[in-house]
Structure formats: C-alpha cells, structure tokens
Amino acid sequence: MASNPFAHIVTQCSGPPSASDYAIDRALRMIVKGAAAVILLLVAYIIFELGRQALPAMLNFGPGFLIGTEWNVQDQVFGILPEIWGTLYSSLLALFLGGLFGVAIAIFLTQDFLDHRLSNVFRTIVEMLAAIPSVVYGLWGIYVLIPLIRPAAEWLHDSFGWLPLFGTDLAGPGMAPAALVLAVMILPTVAAISVDAFRRVPYKVKEAAYGMGTTRWEAILKVMLPTASSGILAALVLGFGRALGETMALAMLIGNSNQISLSLFAPANTLASLLASSFPEAGPVEVQALMFAALALLAITLIVNVVGLWVMKAATRKFEGKA
Amino acid sequence: MNATAEAGLIESTLLERNRNMDTNRETQMDTDRDDHQSRTSTPDSITAAAAWHVDPQQTVMDCRLNKIFYGDFLAVRDSLVPIEKNKITGFIGPSGCGKSTVLRSLNRMNDLIPVFRFEGTVTYHGQDIYDKSIDPVLVRRYIGMVFQQPNPFSMSIYDNVAFGLRLNRFKGDMNERVEKALRSAALWNEVKDKLKNSGLSLSGGQQQRLCIARAVATEPDVLLMDEPCSALDPIATRQVEELMLELKENYTVALVTHNMQQATRVADTTAFFSVDISEGGRTGYLVEMGDTQQIFADPREKLTREYIAGEFS
Ligand SMILES: Nc1ncnc2c1ncn2[C@@H]1O[C@H](COP(=O)(O)OP(=O)(O)OP(=O)(O)O)[C@@H](O)[C@H]1O
Ligand SMILES: [Mg+2]
C-alpha cells in the first residue's frame, strides 16, 4: 500500500483512499491492460498465421507475385497486380464519391439546415445504410444499378470514348457499378463520424465565425470544416479501410476480370473478391498464393491506416497546435 | 424628444412619459428624482429612469427593446440604450441581468439561438437592423464583437487576425494590418516569432487578446466587447483599455464589464442593468443610464447606488 505521509493531519473528512479503493483501481487497470494485450496478440497471431501459410508462395513466387498480371491455375502462374490496382482504384473512387456525399450530408445534418429532431431522424436513416447486408447491395447493384447507369455509360462512351476513363463499353459488371455501390456502403461510416466531428466543434467557434460577419457558407467552409478536419479525416480513413476490405458486393459487381484498365466501365478485380471467389475451389498451391494475396491486402490496409493517422496528426498539429 | 417619439414599438406608457420629458438633461434628472420615491416599484418608472437622452445626431446606435425572450423566458424587458458615436458605452450590473443578451442583440448575434426573440428596434445609422429586409451578416460586418470567452479559430495566429480582412477582400498590405492589430491588442511581442502557430496553442489570456486583434483588424464601425478583460492580467487589461480609448477616436465601443474601476476608467456613458424578480421570473432591465461620472458619483436610483456601493466597498 502507498504510504501516507499526511496521516497525522486532522481534518473533517479528508483522508487517504482506502485499501479497497486501491485494490479496485489496480484490478481495473489490469483488466484494461489485459484487453489491450489480447487485441495485440490476436493481430500478431493473424499476421503470423497468414505469413506462415503464405510463406511457401512467398518463397516460390517472390516479389514478382506483386507485379505479375496473370492468375493462371493451370500453369500455376500467379500475380496480383491487377487485383492491387482494382482494389485501390475502386476504393479511391468510392472514397471520392462517398467522402464527398458523406461530408456533405454531415454538413447538412449539423449546420442548422434542419431542425434538431428531423436531423436525428435523417441521421438514423443514413446509419441504417450500414446495416444492409453486403450481399443485398450486390443484388441491388446487379438488378437496379447496372441497368440504371447503362444509358449514361453508353452515352459517355460514345461521346467521350477518347478519354481513358470512358474507354470501354459497360458490358455488365464493372468498375463503375462496383465503385458506386462501395460509395453507398462507406457513406454511413463517413457521414456518421463526420457528424460527430462537426458536433464536437464548440458553439463559441461558430459564434466567432458569424460574429466576423461570415455568411453561412463562409462559416462552414472557412471555419467549421478546418476545425472538424481531424475528425473528418478519421472518417475518411475508416471509410477507405472499409472499401479496401469489402468483399461480397464487389465479388458480385466488379466482373472478376484480371486486367488493368483506367476505364470506369471495364470489368476488373479486387484482392478481397479474388480471395472470395477463388478459395472454394483452390488447390494447395493456389491456396498458398491466395494467402500471399491476403497478406498483401492486409499490408495495404495497414499502410493506409498508418498514412491516415499521420495525415490526421499533421492536420491536428496544423489547426490546433497540439501534437 | 423627436428621436424617442418616433419609436412605434415602445409601449404607450413609455412613450407618454418620454414626451413629457424636456430636452434639457438637468430638468429631466430633476423630474426623475422627484418621482423617484413614489415610482420605484412600478415598471414604467424603471424605464423612465432609464431614458437617458442624447442628441440623436450623436447616437450611432439606438436600442429600444421591449422584450427579449429565450423561448418562454423573458430575459430582458423595456430598456432604451442609445450608443453614442465616438464614445465608450459601459454596461454594468449583476451576473445574469442580461448585459450580454442586450449587447449581442446589437449586432444580431443572438439570431443564432433558435429560441431567441427580440421585440423592439435597434437603429443603426437610422436603419432598424431588425427590419426584415436587413441581412444579419451585413450588420455584423459593420458591428464587430469580442466575446466573453476567447474563441480563436483553429488556424494560425496570422490567419486568425487576417480572417476578417480576407472576408472583406482587403486589398492593402495584409502583413502590416495584422501586425497593427496584434500590436493594438498588446499581443505582438509575444507572438511575433510564431505567427504560423495555431491560435489554440496560446494561453487563455493570449487567446482573448488574439480575438480582440481579430475583431479590430477590420476596424469595424462599432465594436461590441463582452468582458474582454476578464481573463487578462492588470497590464494587458490596461493595454486593452488604451486600445478602446484609441478606437473611440474614430469608432464606437460598447463594453460589458464587471470591473467597476474599468467602467470608471474608460466608459463615457454607463448603463446599469439589474434583475427584476417581482413577476416570478428573473427579468433584466435597464435601471439607469447616464454619464459615467454621474452614475458613479450621484446615481439617481437606489438600486444603482446600492450596487455601486457594494462593488466598491
Ligand atoms: N442561449 C440562452 N438560452 C436561454 N437562456 C439564456 C441564453 N443566454 C442567456 N440566457 C439567460 O438570459 C439571462 C441573461 O443572460 P446574460 O448572459 O445576458 O447575462 P449577463 O448579464 O451577461 O451575465 P454575466 O455577467 O454573468 O455574463 C440569464 O438568466 C440567462 O440564463
Ligand atoms: Mg455576460
């Protein structure tokens, strides 16, 4: 027990914490530390196990695996560059669209465009988007979205076909429907966390902005947005992470085609959907290759999170002057 | 007085009382003193005492408020608060009596609060700023504000001060203006080497001076200051007071303060507000307003005398 050099001081009721206070304190600290340790161990174990199972493929294919463009089970030739490309391309497109709309919705919900109760209802509806199973998104994409965007895609291809972005025709599944559905899927995450970021901006900051004679848009763009920026960046990082790992809807919508194309309408593939679609019928060597691909996906996610964290810190330092 | 008679929104009792008043201030004060004993408990005597008359040529703002509500809560009632040009008007009174509420009504700051309701008129250069045709944003471009709590933006010190200049598309030498504003807010020496640092990295008192610099950088026509010195040490307080005295050469200042010495040091005119709990609520109102000298040396109202005596004892 901690000694109390003040024990001789007589007061009305001030006194040292009791032995049980200290015991509870210690017990709580242990529980919390234990929980943190379990999580770290779990992550370490997953990486270790993945690495162990991917090791044969890593030795077999080497770094060429990461830049190979072919996935041929017959010839046992495996490369995942198209999948890396497809993963990043679809996620960035989704981040752009979902980020834009998510932040716009957050602004709409927090900056007095709606009365408070209505905005809570609206927010709940947006958050409900997160509860829709991803297979439902996939089906919606196939039966609703693809037919819906086909006329626009055809027109864009016909009129602006010389742009690499619209270089091919939309045959069916492809990058555009996949990215659109991904955008809808990350929207609730981005919106909800951005709403919290905006709500954390103290009222006095808003007052200061309007007190300077800003219009509503000036207040939002010049003051509220920078003030909420670290929270909004966190929302975008989380949304991006979610997009990188999304599996089912993409497996249904992206077309699972091993090619690298800038065209929004060309079919493509992502790491997660490669894993999902290839595992069920994979032989031993292909499983090793898939483990390697999974490890690559994990690495990408990790890098994105670290970079995101770093950007967030930089933003916090810039805007709030704190480390 | 013509200026008082034109107020359509003020209650008729008030209007009658005002019409009877002489333009001569001495006479008016005498009348008030005579009526004082018999009238202290009735509301119209309160507003009558509050009717401090100034030359309409000299008032840059004239606040004639009937009622200010936050929802159902009547926060302030019947008060006439003229703000004279090139003078410092001090607002004093006990906590919660509505000083901030009245001050913030002068540039429509309270419009941000959905439950806020203002009944009355505030004329600024002859125009009622609560008129439907008036955009509150416009009002705030001319009538600046320093708030009770420091509220710098989360951006660099320089950008904080330059904010209003950029907003108003200032074309001149930005660096010079920023430096001038920071100097007049007595902050320049402390921050001149770290203008790129965030405004939030400063201490509380420094943040408040940053907000003062931000507000004065655009040199607004009227500056409303809500206890600008409550977080400042005596030296910075004196410097900010000097700034106010400097500002009033060309502009107009309205100042809320809890510091009686400060009011006597800088305010030309002082308005004393108090709380009326007779009707159940806690409603603030203007008790009396006059030359600072007179308010402190020879207040007309018993309430004022008691408050000032309490503060100074
Ligand atoms: N946003 C608000 N919503 C509801 N009531 C409010 C609001 N702001 C102020 N009030 C109420 O209005 C009354 C006057 O408040 P105000 O802030 O104007 O007082 P004050 O004289 O500035 O006090 P202090 O000297 O402590 O700053 C108080 O009773 C307060 O509770
Ligand atoms: Mg106040």
CSV table of N, CA and C in Angstrom, one decimal, chain A residues 112 203-216 218-219 222-223 226-228 317-322, chain B residues 104 107 109 112-113 137 140-141 143-145 147 149-155 163-164 167 198 200-201 214-215 218:
chain,number,residue,atom,x,y,z
A,112,ASP,N,-27.5,23.5,-39.1
A,112,ASP,CA,-28.8,24.2,-39.0
A,112,ASP,C,-29.6,24.3,-40.3
A,203,TYR,N,-19.6,25.5,-29.7
A,203,TYR,CA,-20.6,26.6,-30.2
A,203,TYR,C,-19.9,27.9,-30.3
A,204,LYS,N,-19.0,28.2,-29.4
A,204,LYS,CA,-18.3,29.5,-29.4
A,204,LYS,C,-17.5,29.7,-30.7
A,205,VAL,N,-17.1,28.7,-31.3
A,205,VAL,CA,-16.3,28.8,-32.6
A,205,VAL,C,-17.3,29.3,-33.7
A,206,LYS,N,-18.4,28.7,-33.7
A,206,LYS,CA,-19.5,29.0,-34.6
A,206,LYS,C,-19.8,30.5,-34.4
A,207,GLU,N,-20.0,30.9,-33.2
A,207,GLU,CA,-20.3,32.3,-32.9
A,207,GLU,C,-19.3,33.2,-33.4
A,208,ALA,N,-18.0,32.8,-33.1
A,208,ALA,CA,-16.9,33.6,-33.6
A,208,ALA,C,-17.0,33.8,-35.1
A,209,ALA,N,-17.3,32.8,-35.8
A,209,ALA,CA,-17.3,32.9,-37.3
A,209,ALA,C,-18.4,33.8,-37.7
A,210,TYR,N,-19.6,33.6,-37.2
A,210,TYR,CA,-20.7,34.5,-37.6
A,210,TYR,C,-20.5,35.9,-37.1
A,211,GLY,N,-19.8,36.0,-35.9
A,211,GLY,CA,-19.5,37.4,-35.4
A,211,GLY,C,-18.6,38.2,-36.3
A,212,MET,N,-17.8,37.5,-37.1
A,212,MET,CA,-17.0,38.2,-38.0
A,212,MET,C,-17.7,38.7,-39.3
A,213,GLY,N,-19.0,38.2,-39.3
A,213,GLY,CA,-19.8,38.6,-40.5
A,213,GLY,C,-19.7,37.6,-41.6
A,214,THR,N,-19.5,36.4,-41.3
A,214,THR,CA,-19.5,35.4,-42.4
A,214,THR,C,-20.9,35.0,-42.8
A,215,THR,N,-21.0,34.7,-44.1
A,215,THR,CA,-22.3,34.0,-44.5
A,215,THR,C,-22.2,32.6,-44.0
A,216,ARG,N,-23.3,31.9,-44.2
A,216,ARG,CA,-23.3,30.5,-43.7
A,216,ARG,C,-22.3,29.7,-44.4
A,218,GLU,N,-19.5,30.7,-45.8
A,218,GLU,CA,-18.2,31.1,-45.4
A,218,GLU,C,-17.8,30.5,-44.0
A,219,ALA,N,-18.8,30.5,-43.1
A,219,ALA,CA,-18.6,29.9,-41.8
A,219,ALA,C,-18.3,28.4,-41.9
A,222,LYS,N,-14.8,28.0,-44.2
A,222,LYS,CA,-13.6,28.6,-43.7
A,222,LYS,C,-13.3,28.3,-42.2
A,223,VAL,N,-14.4,28.0,-41.5
A,223,VAL,CA,-14.2,27.8,-40.1
A,223,VAL,C,-14.6,26.4,-39.6
A,226,PRO,N,-12.3,23.3,-41.4
A,226,PRO,CA,-11.0,23.2,-40.8
A,226,PRO,C,-11.0,22.7,-39.3
A,227,THR,N,-11.9,23.3,-38.6
A,227,THR,CA,-12.0,22.9,-37.2
A,227,THR,C,-12.3,21.4,-37.0
A,228,ALA,N,-13.2,20.9,-37.8
A,228,ALA,CA,-13.6,19.5,-37.7
A,228,ALA,C,-12.7,18.6,-38.5
A,317,ARG,N,-2.1,19.1,-35.7
A,317,ARG,CA,-1.0,20.0,-35.3
A,317,ARG,C,-1.2,21.3,-36.0
A,318,LYS,N,-1.5,21.2,-37.3
A,318,LYS,CA,-1.7,22.5,-38.1
A,318,LYS,C,-2.8,23.3,-37.5
A,319,PHE,N,-3.9,22.7,-37.2
A,319,PHE,CA,-5.1,23.5,-36.9
A,319,PHE,C,-5.2,23.8,-35.4
A,320,GLU,N,-4.8,22.8,-34.6
A,320,GLU,CA,-5.0,23.0,-33.2
A,320,GLU,C,-3.7,23.2,-32.4
A,321,GLY,N,-2.6,23.1,-33.1
A,321,GLY,CA,-1.3,23.3,-32.4
A,321,GLY,C,-0.9,22.3,-31.4
A,322,LYS,N,-1.6,21.2,-31.4
A,322,LYS,CA,-1.2,20.1,-30.4
A,322,LYS,C,-0.7,18.9,-31.1
B,104,ARG,N,-25.4,41.5,-27.3
B,104,ARG,CA,-25.4,40.6,-28.5
B,104,ARG,C,-26.6,40.9,-29.4
B,107,ASN,N,-25.7,43.4,-32.6
B,107,ASN,CA,-25.3,43.0,-34.0
B,107,ASN,C,-26.0,41.7,-34.4
B,109,MET,N,-26.3,39.0,-33.0
B,109,MET,CA,-25.6,37.7,-32.7
B,109,MET,C,-26.5,36.7,-32.2
B,112,LEU,N,-28.5,33.5,-33.9
B,112,LEU,CA,-28.0,32.1,-34.0
B,112,LEU,C,-28.8,31.2,-33.0
B,113,ILE,N,-29.3,31.8,-32.0
B,113,ILE,CA,-30.1,31.0,-31.0
B,113,ILE,C,-31.5,30.9,-31.5
B,137,VAL,N,-25.9,39.2,-41.5
B,137,VAL,CA,-24.5,39.1,-41.9
B,137,VAL,C,-23.9,40.5,-42.2
B,140,ARG,N,-23.2,42.4,-39.1
B,140,ARG,CA,-22.0,42.0,-38.3
B,140,ARG,C,-20.7,42.4,-39.0
B,141,ARG,N,-20.8,42.8,-40.3
B,141,ARG,CA,-19.6,43.3,-41.0
B,141,ARG,C,-19.3,44.7,-40.5
B,143,ILE,N,-20.6,45.9,-37.4
B,143,ILE,CA,-20.6,45.9,-35.9
B,143,ILE,C,-19.9,44.7,-35.5
B,144,GLY,N,-18.6,44.8,-35.1
B,144,GLY,CA,-17.8,43.7,-34.7
B,144,GLY,C,-18.0,43.3,-33.2
B,145,MET,N,-17.5,42.2,-32.8
B,145,MET,CA,-17.7,41.7,-31.5
B,145,MET,C,-16.5,40.9,-30.9
B,147,PHE,N,-16.0,38.4,-27.7
B,147,PHE,CA,-16.9,37.6,-26.9
B,147,PHE,C,-16.4,37.4,-25.5
B,149,GLN,N,-15.9,34.7,-23.8
B,149,GLN,CA,-14.9,33.7,-23.7
B,149,GLN,C,-14.1,33.7,-25.0
B,150,PRO,N,-12.8,33.5,-24.8
B,150,PRO,CA,-11.9,33.5,-26.0
B,150,PRO,C,-12.3,32.4,-27.0
B,151,ASN,N,-12.4,32.8,-28.2
B,151,ASN,CA,-12.9,31.8,-29.2
B,151,ASN,C,-12.1,31.9,-30.5
B,152,PRO,N,-10.7,31.7,-30.4
B,152,PRO,CA,-10.0,31.8,-31.7
B,152,PRO,C,-10.3,30.6,-32.6
B,153,PHE,N,-10.1,30.8,-33.9
B,153,PHE,CA,-10.3,29.7,-34.8
B,153,PHE,C,-9.1,28.8,-34.8
B,154,SER,N,-9.4,27.5,-35.1
B,154,SER,CA,-8.3,26.6,-35.2
B,154,SER,C,-7.5,26.8,-36.5
B,155,MET,N,-6.8,27.9,-36.5
B,155,MET,CA,-5.9,28.1,-37.6
B,155,MET,C,-4.8,29.0,-37.1
B,163,PHE,N,-8.4,36.9,-40.9
B,163,PHE,CA,-9.7,36.3,-41.3
B,163,PHE,C,-10.6,37.3,-41.8
B,164,GLY,N,-10.9,38.3,-41.0
B,164,GLY,CA,-11.9,39.4,-41.3
B,164,GLY,C,-11.4,40.2,-42.5
B,167,LEU,N,-12.1,38.1,-45.5
B,167,LEU,CA,-13.5,38.0,-45.7
B,167,LEU,C,-14.0,39.3,-46.4
B,198,SER,N,-0.7,27.6,-34.3
B,198,SER,CA,-2.1,27.7,-34.1
B,198,SER,C,-2.5,28.7,-33.0
B,200,LEU,N,-4.8,28.2,-31.1
B,200,LEU,CA,-5.3,27.5,-29.9
B,200,LEU,C,-4.1,27.1,-29.1
B,201,SER,N,-2.9,27.3,-29.6
B,201,SER,CA,-1.7,27.0,-28.7
B,201,SER,C,-1.4,28.1,-27.7
B,214,ARG,N,-8.3,40.1,-33.8
B,214,ARG,CA,-9.1,39.7,-34.9
B,214,ARG,C,-10.3,40.6,-35.2
B,215,ALA,N,-10.9,41.1,-34.1
B,215,ALA,CA,-12.1,41.9,-34.2
B,215,ALA,C,-11.7,43.3,-34.7
B,218,THR,N,-10.3,44.6,-38.8
B,218,THR,CA,-11.1,45.2,-39.9
B,218,THR,C,-11.6,46.6,-39.6
